[in-house]
CSV table of C-alpha atoms in Angstrom, one decimal:
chain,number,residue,atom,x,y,z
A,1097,UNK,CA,-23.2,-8.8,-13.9
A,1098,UNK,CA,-25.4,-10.8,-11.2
A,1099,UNK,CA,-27.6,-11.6,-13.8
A,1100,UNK,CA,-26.6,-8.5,-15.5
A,1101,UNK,CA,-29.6,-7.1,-13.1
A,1102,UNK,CA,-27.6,-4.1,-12.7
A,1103,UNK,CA,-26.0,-2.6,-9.4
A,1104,UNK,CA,-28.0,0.4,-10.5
A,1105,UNK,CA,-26.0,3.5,-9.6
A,1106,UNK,CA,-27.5,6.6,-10.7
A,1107,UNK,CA,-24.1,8.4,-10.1
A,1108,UNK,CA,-22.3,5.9,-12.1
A,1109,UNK,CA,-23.3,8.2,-15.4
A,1110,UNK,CA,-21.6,10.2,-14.3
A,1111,UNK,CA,-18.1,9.0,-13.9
A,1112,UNK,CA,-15.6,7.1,-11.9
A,1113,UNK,CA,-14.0,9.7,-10.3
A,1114,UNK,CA,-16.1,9.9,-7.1
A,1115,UNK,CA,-16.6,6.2,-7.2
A,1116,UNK,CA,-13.3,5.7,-5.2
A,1117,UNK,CA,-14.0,8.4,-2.3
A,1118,UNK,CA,-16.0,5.8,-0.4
A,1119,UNK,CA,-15.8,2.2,0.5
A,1120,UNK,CA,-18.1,-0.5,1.9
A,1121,UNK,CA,-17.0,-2.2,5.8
A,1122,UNK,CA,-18.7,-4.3,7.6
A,1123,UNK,CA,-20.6,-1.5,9.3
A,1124,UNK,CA,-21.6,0.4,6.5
A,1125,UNK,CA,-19.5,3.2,4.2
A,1126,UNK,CA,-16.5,5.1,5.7
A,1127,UNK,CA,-14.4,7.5,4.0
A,1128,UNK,CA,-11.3,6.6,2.4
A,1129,UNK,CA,-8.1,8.2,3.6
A,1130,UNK,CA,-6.5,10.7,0.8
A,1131,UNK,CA,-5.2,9.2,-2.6
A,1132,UNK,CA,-2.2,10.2,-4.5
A,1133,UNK,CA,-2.5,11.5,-7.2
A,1134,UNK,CA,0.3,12.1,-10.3
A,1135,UNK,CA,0.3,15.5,-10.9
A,1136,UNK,CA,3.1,17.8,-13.1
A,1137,UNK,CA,5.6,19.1,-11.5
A,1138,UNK,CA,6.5,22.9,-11.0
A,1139,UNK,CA,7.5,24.9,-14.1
A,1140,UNK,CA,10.7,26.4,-12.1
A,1141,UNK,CA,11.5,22.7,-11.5
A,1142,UNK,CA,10.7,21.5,-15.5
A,1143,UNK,CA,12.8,24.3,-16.8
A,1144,UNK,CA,16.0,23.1,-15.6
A,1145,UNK,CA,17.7,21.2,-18.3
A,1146,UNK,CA,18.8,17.7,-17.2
A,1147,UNK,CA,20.6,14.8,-19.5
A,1148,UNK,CA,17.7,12.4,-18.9
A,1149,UNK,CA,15.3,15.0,-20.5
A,1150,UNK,CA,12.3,15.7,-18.1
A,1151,UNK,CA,11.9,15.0,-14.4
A,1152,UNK,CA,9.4,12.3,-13.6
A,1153,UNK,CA,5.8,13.5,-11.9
A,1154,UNK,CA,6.0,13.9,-8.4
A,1155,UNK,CA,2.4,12.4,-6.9
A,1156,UNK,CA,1.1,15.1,-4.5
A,1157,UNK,CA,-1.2,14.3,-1.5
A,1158,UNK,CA,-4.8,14.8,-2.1
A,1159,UNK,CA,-6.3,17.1,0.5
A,1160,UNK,CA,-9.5,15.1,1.6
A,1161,UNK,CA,-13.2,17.1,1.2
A,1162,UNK,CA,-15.2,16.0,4.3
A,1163,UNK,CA,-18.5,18.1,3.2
A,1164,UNK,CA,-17.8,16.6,-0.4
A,1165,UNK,CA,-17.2,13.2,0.5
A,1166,UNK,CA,-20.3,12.7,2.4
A,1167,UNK,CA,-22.2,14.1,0.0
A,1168,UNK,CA,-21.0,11.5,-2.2
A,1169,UNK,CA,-21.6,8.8,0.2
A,1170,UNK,CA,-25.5,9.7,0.8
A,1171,UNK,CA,-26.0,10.0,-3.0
A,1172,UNK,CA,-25.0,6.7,-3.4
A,1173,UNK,CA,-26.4,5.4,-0.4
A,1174,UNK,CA,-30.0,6.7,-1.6
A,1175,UNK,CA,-29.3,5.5,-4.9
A,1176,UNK,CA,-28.5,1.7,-3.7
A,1177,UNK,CA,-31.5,2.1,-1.3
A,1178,UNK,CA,-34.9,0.6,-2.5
A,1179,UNK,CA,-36.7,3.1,-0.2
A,1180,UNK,CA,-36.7,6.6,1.2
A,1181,UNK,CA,-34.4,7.1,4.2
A,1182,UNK,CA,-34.7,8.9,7.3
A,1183,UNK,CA,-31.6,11.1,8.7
A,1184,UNK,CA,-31.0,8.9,11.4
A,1185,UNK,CA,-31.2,5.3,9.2
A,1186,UNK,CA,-28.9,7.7,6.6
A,1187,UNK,CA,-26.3,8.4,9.8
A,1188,UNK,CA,-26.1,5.3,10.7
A,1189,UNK,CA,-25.7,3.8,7.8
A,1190,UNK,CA,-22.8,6.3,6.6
A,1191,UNK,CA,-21.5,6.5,10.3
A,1192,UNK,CA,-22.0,10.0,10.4
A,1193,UNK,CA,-23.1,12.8,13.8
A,1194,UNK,CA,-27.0,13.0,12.5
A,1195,UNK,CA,-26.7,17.1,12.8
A,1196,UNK,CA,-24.1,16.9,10.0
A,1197,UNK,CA,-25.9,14.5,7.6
A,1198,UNK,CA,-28.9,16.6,8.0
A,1199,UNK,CA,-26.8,20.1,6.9
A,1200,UNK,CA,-25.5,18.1,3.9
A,1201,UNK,CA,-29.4,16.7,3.2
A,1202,UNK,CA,-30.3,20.1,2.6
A,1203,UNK,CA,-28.1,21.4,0.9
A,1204,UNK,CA,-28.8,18.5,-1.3
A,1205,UNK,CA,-32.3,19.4,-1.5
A,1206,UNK,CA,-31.3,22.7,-2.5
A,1207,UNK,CA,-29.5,21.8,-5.6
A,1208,UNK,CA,-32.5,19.1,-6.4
A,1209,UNK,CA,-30.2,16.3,-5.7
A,1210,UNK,CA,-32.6,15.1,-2.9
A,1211,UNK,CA,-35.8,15.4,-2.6
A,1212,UNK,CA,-38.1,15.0,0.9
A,1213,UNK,CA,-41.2,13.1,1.6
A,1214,UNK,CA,-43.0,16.0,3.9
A,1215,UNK,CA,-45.1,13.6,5.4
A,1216,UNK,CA,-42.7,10.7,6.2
A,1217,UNK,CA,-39.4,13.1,6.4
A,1218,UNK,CA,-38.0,10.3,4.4
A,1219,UNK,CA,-34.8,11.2,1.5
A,1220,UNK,CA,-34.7,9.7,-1.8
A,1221,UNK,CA,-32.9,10.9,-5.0
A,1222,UNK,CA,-34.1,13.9,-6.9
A,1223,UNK,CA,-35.0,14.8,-10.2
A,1224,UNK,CA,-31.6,16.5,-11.0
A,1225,UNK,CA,-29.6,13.0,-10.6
A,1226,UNK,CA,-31.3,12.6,-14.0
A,1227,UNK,CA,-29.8,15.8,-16.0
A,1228,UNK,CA,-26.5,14.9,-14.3
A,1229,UNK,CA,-26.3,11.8,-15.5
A,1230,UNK,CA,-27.9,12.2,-18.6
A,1231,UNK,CA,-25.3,15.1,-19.2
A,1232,UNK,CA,-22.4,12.8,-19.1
A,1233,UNK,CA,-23.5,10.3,-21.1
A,1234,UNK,CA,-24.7,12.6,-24.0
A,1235,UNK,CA,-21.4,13.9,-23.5
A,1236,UNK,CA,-19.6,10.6,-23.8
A,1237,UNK,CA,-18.1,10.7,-27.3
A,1238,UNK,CA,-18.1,6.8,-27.0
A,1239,UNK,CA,-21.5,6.1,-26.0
A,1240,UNK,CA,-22.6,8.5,-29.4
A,1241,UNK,CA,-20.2,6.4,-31.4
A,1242,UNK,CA,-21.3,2.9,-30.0
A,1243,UNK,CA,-24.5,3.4,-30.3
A,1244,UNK,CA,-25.2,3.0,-34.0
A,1245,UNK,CA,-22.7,0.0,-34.2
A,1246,UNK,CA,-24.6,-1.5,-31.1
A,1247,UNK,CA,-28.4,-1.4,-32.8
A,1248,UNK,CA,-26.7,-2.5,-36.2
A,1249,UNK,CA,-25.1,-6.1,-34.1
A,1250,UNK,CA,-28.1,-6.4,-32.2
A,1251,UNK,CA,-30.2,-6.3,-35.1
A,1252,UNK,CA,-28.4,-8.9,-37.0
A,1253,UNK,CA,-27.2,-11.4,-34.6
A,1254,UNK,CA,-30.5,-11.0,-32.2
A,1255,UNK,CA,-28.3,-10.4,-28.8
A,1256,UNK,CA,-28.3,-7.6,-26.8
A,1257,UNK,CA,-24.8,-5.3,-27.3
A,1258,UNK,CA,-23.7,-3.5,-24.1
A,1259,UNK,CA,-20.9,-0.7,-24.3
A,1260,UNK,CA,-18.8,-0.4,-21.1
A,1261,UNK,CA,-16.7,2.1,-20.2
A,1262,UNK,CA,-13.8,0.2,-18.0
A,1263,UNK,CA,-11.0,1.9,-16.2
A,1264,UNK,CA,-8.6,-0.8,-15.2
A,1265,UNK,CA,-9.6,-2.1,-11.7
A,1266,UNK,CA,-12.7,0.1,-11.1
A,1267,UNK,CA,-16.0,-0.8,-11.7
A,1268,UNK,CA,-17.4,-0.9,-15.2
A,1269,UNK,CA,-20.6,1.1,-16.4
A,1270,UNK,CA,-22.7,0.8,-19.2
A,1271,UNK,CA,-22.8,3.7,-21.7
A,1272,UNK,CA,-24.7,2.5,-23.9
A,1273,UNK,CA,-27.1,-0.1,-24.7
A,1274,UNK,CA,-29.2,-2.2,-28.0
A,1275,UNK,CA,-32.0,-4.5,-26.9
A,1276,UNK,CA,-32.4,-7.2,-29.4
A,1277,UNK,CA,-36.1,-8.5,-30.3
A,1278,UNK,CA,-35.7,-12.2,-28.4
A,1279,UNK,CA,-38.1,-13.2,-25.7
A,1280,UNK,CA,-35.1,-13.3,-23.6
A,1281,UNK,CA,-33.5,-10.0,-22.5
A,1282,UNK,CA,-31.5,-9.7,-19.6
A,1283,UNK,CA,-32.6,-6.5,-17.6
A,1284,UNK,CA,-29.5,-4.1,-17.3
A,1285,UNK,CA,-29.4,0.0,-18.0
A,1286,UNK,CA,-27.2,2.6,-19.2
A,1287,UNK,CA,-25.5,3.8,-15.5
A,1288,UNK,CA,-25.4,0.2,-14.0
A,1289,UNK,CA,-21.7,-0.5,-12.7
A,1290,UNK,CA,-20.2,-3.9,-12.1
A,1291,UNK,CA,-17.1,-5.9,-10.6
A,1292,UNK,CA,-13.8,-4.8,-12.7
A,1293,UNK,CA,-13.1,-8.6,-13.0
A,1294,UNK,CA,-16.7,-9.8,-13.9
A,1295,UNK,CA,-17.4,-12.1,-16.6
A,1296,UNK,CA,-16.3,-11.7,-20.2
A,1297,UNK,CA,-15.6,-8.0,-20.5
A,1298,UNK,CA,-13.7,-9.4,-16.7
A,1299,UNK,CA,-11.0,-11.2,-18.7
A,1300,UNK,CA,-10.3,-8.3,-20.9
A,1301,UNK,CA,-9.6,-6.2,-17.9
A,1302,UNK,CA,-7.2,-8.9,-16.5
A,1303,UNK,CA,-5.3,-9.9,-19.8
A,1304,UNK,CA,-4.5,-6.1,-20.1
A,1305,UNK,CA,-4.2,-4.8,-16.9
A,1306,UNK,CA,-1.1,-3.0,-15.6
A,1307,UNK,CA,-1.6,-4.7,-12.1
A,1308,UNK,CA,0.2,-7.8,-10.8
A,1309,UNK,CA,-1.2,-11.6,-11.1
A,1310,UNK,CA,-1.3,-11.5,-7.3
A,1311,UNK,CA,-3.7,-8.2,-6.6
A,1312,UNK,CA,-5.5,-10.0,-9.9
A,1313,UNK,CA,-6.2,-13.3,-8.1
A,1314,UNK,CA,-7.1,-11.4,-4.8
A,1315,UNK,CA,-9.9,-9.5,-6.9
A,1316,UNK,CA,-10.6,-12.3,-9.4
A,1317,UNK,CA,-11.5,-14.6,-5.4
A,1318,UNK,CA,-14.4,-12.1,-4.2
A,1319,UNK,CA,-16.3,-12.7,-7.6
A,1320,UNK,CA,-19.5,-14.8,-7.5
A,1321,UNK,CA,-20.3,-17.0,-10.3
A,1322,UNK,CA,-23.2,-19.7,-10.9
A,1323,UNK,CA,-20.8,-21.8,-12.5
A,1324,UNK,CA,-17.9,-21.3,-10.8
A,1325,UNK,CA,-14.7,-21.7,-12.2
A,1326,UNK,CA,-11.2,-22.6,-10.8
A,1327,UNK,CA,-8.5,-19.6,-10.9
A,1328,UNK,CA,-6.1,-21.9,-13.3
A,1329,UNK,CA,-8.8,-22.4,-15.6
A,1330,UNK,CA,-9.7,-18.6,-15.8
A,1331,UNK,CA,-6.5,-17.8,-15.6
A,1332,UNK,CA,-5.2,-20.0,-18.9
A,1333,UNK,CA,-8.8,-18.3,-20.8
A,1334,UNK,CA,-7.0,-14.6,-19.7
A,1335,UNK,CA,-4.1,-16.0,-21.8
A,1336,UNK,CA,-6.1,-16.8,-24.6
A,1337,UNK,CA,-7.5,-13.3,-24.5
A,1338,UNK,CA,-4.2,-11.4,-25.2
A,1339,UNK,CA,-3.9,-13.7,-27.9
A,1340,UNK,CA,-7.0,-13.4,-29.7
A,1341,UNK,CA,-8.3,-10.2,-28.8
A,1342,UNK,CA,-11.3,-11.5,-27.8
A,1343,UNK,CA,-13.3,-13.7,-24.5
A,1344,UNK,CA,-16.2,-15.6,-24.2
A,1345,UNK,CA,-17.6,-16.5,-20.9
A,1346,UNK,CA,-20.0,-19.5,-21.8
A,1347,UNK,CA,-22.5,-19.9,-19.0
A,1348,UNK,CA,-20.0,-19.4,-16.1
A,1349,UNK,CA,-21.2,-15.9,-14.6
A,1350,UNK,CA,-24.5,-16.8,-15.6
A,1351,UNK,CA,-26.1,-20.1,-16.4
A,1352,UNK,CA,-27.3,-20.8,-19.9
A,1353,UNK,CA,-26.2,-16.9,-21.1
A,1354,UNK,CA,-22.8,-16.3,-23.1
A,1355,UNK,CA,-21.1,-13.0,-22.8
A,1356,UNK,CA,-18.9,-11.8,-25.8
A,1357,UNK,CA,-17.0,-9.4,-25.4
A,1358,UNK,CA,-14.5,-7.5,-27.2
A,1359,UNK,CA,-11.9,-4.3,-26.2
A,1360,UNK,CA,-11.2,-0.8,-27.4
A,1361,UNK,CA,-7.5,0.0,-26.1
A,1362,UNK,CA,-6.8,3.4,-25.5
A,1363,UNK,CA,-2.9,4.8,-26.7
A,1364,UNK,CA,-1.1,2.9,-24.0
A,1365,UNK,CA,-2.8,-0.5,-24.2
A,1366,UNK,CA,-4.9,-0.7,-22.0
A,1367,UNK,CA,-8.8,-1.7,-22.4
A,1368,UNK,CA,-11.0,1.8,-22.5
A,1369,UNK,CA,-13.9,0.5,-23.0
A,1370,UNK,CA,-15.6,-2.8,-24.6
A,1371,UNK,CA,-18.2,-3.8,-26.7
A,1372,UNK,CA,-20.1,-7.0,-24.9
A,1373,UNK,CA,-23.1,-9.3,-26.8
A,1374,UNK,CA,-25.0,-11.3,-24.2
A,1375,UNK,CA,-27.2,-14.1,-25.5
A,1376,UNK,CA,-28.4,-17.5,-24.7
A,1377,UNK,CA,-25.9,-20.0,-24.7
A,1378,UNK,CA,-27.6,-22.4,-27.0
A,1379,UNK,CA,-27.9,-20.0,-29.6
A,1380,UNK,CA,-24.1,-19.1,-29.7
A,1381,UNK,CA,-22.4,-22.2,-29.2
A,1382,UNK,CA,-19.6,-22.9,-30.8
A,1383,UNK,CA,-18.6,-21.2,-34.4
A,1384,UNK,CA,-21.4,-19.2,-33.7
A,1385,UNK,CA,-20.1,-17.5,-30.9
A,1386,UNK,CA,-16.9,-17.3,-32.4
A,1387,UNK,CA,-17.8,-15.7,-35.5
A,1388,UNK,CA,-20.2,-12.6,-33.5
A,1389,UNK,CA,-17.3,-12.1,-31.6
A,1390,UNK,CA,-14.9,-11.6,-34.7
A,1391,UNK,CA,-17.8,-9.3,-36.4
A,1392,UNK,CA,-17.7,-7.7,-33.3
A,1393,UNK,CA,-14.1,-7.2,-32.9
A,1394,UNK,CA,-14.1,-5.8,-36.4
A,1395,UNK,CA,-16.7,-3.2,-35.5
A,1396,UNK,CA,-14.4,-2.2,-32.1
A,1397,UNK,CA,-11.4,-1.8,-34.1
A,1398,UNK,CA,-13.0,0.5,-36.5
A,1399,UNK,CA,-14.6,2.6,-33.8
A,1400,UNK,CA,-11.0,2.5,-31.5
A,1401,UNK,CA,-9.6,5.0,-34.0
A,1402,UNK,CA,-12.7,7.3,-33.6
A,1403,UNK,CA,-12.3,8.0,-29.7
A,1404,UNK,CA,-10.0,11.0,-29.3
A,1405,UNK,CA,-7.6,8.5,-26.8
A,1406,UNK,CA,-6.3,7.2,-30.3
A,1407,UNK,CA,-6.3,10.4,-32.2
């Protein structure tokens, strides 16, 4: 979290599952080419009997959505974008024919997605970016759970609680969020998205992840740090991590802040979602640190067998 000042993403509310329909380049955003995707297979195929019970999933090919994809890309492009944007700064960022970009624009407009400056012909997000994403949070059976356990430990141990929603190697978001009452706050919101890998909740991701230590290190190489630490080193504290069930990054992501965090696995093992304290470092030093993140593991353990993944 660059100083937790979040990556803002007003679509990021609203799921992960456009989030990998576009990439950055050197040039700007291009469209990925189609995914697979593990679907069932046919019932004529899963009714025949076999002695290993049923056939494995067959992944299927993904027909790409040009019209949809786009979309996508402008939404986010707007969204990253401290100003309005005209069509042809829009085009050329996304790489698109400026006739095309325009058509999407409006229809855009038409579903309050975007809205126009009529003076300056400039684009910026609209109005119903907010219902969407406020729709998927409110309907985010972890964010309504979290919530009261995050104001409980933010109240008590005067940090600020952050519940992430993680999905493997994609970028986390913030569900849900408790402000403590210290002069010190870092600035992040509900919708913000960061690195898979970053920081404490970073090493939660690693130590349970079902990818290999190579595609790990390649990842864990792009990070930035303000203290930065040596792959051995943060490789030895993902150890500790399966081990412990917890992580602590003490002032390595950022300088003079601690992050705490703590997982929720879903059925197969994997981490779901965390639970993350930030705080300054002096204040949770040592046992101190330890002992918020062991109240705080307590607290995800309880709420783990609450989300329907564990039900």
């Amino acid at each position: 979290m660059d100083t937790m000042t979040a990556l803002t993403d007003p679509l990021a509310a609203i799921g992960n599952t456009w989030a990998g329909l576009v990439r950055r380049t050197p040039s700007g955003i291009s469209l990925r080419p189609p995914i697979a995707s593990p679907m069932k297979s046919s019932s004529s195929s899963a009714s025949k009997p076999t002695k290993t019970g049923a056939k494995p999933t067959k992944p299927v090919r993904v027909r790409p959505v040009p019209g949809v994809t786009r979309a996508i890309a402008i939404l986010r492009l707007l969204g990253r974008s401290a100003h309005a944007m005209g069509v042809k700064a829009i085009a050329d960022e996304l790489e698109l024919v400026p006739s095309t970009c325009l058509h999407i624009l409006r229809a855009l407009i038409v579903e309050d997605l975007v809205k126009i400056d009529s003076d300056t012909k400039r684009y910026s997000l609209g109005t119903g970016m907010l219902s969407l994403a406020r729709s998927a949070i409110e309907s985010s059976s972890f964010a309504s759970l979290a919530q009261p356990v995050l104001d409980v430990l933010a109240n008590e141990w005067n940090v600020t609680m952050i519940g992430v929603e993680t999905h493997d190697m994609e970028p986390m978001v913030v569900l849900a969020l408790s402000r403590s009452n210290a002069p010190f706050r870092l600035h992040v919101d509900v919708g913000s998205r960061f690195p898979a890998l970053v920081s404490a909740t970073g090493r939660l991701v690693a130590a349970f992840s079902s990818e290999t230590w190579p595609q790990i290190e390649k990842r864990f190489k792009a990070l930035r740090w303000d203290k930065p630490i040596d792959l051995a080193t943060w490789k030895r504290e993902v150890e500790q991590v399966r081990k412990r069930g917890f992580s602590i990054d003490r002032g390595y992501y950022m300088s003079g802040v601690t992050v705490i965090a703590v997982p929720l696995l879903d059925a197969s093992g994997r981490v779901a979602h965390t639970l993350v304290a930030t705080g300054l470092s002096d204040k949770l030093a040592g046992a101190a640190g330890t002992a918020l993140a062991l109240a705080m593991k307590k607290e995800a353990d309880a709420l783990s067998t609450l989300l329907p993944s564990r039900r």
